[in-house]
mmCIF file of C-alpha atoms in Angstrom:
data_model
loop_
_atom_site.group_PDB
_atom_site.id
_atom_site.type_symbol
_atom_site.label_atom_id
_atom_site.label_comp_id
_atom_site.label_asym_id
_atom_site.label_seq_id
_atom_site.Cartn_x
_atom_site.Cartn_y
_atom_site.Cartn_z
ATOM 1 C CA UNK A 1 -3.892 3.129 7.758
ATOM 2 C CA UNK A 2 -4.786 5.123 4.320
ATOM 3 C CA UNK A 3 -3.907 3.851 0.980
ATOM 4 C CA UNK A 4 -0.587 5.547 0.276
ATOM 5 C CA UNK A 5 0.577 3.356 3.762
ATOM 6 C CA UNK A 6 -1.047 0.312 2.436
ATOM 7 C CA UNK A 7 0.610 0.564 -0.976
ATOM 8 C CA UNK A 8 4.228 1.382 0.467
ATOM 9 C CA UNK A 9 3.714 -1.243 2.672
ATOM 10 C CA UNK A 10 2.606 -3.570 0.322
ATOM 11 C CA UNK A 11 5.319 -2.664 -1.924
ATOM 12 C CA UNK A 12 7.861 -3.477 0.718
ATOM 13 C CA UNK A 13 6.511 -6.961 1.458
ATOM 14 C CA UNK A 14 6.339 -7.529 -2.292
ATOM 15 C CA UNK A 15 10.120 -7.135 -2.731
ATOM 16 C CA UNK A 16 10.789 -9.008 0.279
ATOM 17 C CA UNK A 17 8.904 -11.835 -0.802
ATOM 18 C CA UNK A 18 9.056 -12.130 -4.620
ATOM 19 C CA UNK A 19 13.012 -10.248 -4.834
ATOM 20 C CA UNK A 20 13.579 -6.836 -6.441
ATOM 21 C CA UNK A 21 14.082 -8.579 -9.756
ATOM 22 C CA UNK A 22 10.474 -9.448 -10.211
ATOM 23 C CA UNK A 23 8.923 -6.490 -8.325
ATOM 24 C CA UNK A 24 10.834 -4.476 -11.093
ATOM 25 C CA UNK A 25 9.824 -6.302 -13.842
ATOM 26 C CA UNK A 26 6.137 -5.940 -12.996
ATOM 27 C CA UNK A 27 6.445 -2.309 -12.819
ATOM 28 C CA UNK A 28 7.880 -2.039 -16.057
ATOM 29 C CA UNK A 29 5.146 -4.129 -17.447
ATOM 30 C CA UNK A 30 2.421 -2.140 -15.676
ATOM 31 C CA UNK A 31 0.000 0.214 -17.837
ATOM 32 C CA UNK A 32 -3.124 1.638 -18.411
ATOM 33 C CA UNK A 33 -5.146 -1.617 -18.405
ATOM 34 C CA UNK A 34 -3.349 -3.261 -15.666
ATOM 35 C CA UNK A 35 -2.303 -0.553 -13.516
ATOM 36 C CA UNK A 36 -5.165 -0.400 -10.622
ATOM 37 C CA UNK A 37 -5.075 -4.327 -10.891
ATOM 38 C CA UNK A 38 -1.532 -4.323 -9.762
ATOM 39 C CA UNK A 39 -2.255 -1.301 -7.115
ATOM 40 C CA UNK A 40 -5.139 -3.119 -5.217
ATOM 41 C CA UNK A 41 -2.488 -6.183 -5.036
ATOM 42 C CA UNK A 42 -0.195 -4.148 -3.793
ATOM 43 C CA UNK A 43 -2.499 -2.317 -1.124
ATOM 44 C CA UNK A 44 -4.767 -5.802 0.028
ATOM 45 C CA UNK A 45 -2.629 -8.837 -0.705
ATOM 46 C CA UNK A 46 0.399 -7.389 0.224
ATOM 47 C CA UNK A 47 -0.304 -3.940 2.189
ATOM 48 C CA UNK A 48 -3.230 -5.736 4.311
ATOM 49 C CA UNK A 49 -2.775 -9.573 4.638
ATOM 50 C CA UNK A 50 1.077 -10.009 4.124
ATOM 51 C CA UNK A 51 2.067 -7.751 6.317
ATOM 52 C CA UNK A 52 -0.261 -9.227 9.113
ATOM 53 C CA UNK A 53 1.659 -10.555 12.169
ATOM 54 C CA UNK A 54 0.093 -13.712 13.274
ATOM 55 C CA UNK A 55 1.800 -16.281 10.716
ATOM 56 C CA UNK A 56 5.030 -15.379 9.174
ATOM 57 C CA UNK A 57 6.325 -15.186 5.909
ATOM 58 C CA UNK A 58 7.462 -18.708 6.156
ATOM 59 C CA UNK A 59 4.418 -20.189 7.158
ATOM 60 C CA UNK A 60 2.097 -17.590 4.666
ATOM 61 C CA UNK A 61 4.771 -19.200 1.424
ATOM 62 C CA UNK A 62 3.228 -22.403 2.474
ATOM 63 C CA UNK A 63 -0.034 -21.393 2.415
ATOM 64 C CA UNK A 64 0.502 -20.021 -0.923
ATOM 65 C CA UNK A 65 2.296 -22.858 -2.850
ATOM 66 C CA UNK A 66 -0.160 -25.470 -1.118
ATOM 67 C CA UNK A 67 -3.457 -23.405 -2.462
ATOM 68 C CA UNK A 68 -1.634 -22.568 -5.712
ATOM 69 C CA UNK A 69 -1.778 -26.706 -6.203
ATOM 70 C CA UNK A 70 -4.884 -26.973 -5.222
ATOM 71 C CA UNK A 71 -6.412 -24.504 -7.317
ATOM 72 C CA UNK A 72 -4.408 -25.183 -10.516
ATOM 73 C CA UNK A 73 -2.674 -21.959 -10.634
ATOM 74 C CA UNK A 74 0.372 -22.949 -12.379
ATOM 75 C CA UNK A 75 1.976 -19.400 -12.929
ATOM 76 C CA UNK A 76 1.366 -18.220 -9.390
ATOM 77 C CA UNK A 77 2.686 -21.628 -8.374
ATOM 78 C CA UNK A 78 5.803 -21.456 -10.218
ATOM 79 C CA UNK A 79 6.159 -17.743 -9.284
ATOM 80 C CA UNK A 80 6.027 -18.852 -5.942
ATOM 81 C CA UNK A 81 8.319 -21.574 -5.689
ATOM 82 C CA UNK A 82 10.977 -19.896 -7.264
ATOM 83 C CA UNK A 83 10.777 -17.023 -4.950
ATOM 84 C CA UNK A 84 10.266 -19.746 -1.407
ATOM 85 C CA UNK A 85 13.818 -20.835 -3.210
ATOM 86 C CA UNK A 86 15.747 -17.868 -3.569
ATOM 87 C CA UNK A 87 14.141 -14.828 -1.677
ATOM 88 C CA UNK A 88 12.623 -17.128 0.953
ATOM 89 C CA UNK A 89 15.375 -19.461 2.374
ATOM 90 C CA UNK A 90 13.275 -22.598 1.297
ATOM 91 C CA UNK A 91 14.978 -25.861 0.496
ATOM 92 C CA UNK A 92 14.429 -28.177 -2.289
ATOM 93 C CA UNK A 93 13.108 -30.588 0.281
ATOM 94 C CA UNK A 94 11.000 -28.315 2.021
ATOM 95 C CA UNK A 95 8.829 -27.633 -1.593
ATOM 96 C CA UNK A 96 9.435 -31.441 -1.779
ATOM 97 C CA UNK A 97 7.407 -31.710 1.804
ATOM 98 C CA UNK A 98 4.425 -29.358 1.298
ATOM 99 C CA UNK A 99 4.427 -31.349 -2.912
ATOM 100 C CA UNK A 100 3.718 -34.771 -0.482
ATOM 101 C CA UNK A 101 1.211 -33.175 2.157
ATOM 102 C CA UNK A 102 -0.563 -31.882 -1.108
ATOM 103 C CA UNK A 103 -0.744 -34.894 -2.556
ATOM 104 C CA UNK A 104 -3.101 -36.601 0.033
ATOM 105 C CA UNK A 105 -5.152 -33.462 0.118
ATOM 106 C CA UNK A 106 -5.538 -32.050 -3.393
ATOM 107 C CA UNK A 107 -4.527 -34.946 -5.495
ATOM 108 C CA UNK A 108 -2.292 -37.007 -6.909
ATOM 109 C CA UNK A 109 -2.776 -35.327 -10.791
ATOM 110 C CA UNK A 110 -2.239 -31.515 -8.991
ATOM 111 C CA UNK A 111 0.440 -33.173 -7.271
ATOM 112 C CA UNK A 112 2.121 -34.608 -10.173
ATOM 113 C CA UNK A 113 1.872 -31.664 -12.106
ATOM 114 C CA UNK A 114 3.476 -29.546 -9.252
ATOM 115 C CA UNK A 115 6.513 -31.577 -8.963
ATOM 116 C CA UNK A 116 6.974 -31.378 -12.947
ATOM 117 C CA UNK A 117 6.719 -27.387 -12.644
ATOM 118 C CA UNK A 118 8.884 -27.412 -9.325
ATOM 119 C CA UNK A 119 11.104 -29.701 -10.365
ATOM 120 C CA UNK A 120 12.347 -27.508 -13.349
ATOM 121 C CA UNK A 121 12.543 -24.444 -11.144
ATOM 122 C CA UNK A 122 15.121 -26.332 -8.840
ATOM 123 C CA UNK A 123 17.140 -27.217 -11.506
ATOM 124 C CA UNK A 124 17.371 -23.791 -13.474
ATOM 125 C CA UNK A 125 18.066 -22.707 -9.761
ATOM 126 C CA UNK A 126 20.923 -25.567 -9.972
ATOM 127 C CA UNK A 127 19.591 -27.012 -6.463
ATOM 128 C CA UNK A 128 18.494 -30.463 -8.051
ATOM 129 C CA UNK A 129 21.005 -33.289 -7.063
ATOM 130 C CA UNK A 130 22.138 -35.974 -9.207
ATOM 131 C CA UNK A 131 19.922 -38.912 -10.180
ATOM 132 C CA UNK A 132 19.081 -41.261 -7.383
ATOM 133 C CA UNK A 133 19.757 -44.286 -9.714
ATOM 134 C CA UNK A 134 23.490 -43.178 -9.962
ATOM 135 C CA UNK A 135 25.668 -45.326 -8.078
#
């Protein structure tokens, strides 16, 4: 595969995962300093690993919000999230899940910080249900 297949590629599995909306928006943002940043993106994270075929997209989301917690990476995280939620046909509870498994394995403090950050991105997404202690 040369680079020009690598980049559409990549491109495609961008807007499938992340939604038109944001794929747009970094285009329109892109320039002279960030340009080949966002082109070797586009041609190794997304041209060459994304569109692998051993784990899916579902499972490779996961992957992604769970290391994004581990490693602190609150802007990737919440970019992420929101995308699992509405490109991604994640649930509430199934950020909720991989929040939990997280926990245990990176923390309680990354943990806690997650659900803050993923927490507001279900409710601007109006998916957070009413308070528990309602009754």
């Amino acid at each position: 595969m040369d680079d020009q297949q690598r980049r559409d590629d990549g491109m495609a599995q961008r807007r499938k995962v992340l939604g038109d909306a944001w794929v747009d928006k970094s285009i329109a943002n892109k320039n002279s300093f960030n340009g080949e940043f966002i082109d070797l993106i586009t041609r190794h994270a997304w041209g060459e690993i994304w569109t692998r075929p051993h784990f899916d997209h579902r499972t490779r989301r996961v992957l992604v919000i769970g290391t994004m917690v581990a490693l602190g990476q609150w802007d990737e995280f919440r970019l992420h999230v929101r995308a699992a939620l509405s490109e991604g046909g994640f649930t509430p509870e199934d950020i909720k899940e991989i929040l939990l498994q997280q926990a245990i394995y990176c923390g309680v403090p990354a943990a806690n910080h997650a659900v803050k950050e993923a927490s507001a991105i279900i409710g601007e997404l109006g998916l957070l249900k009413g308070n528990l202690l309602e009754g």
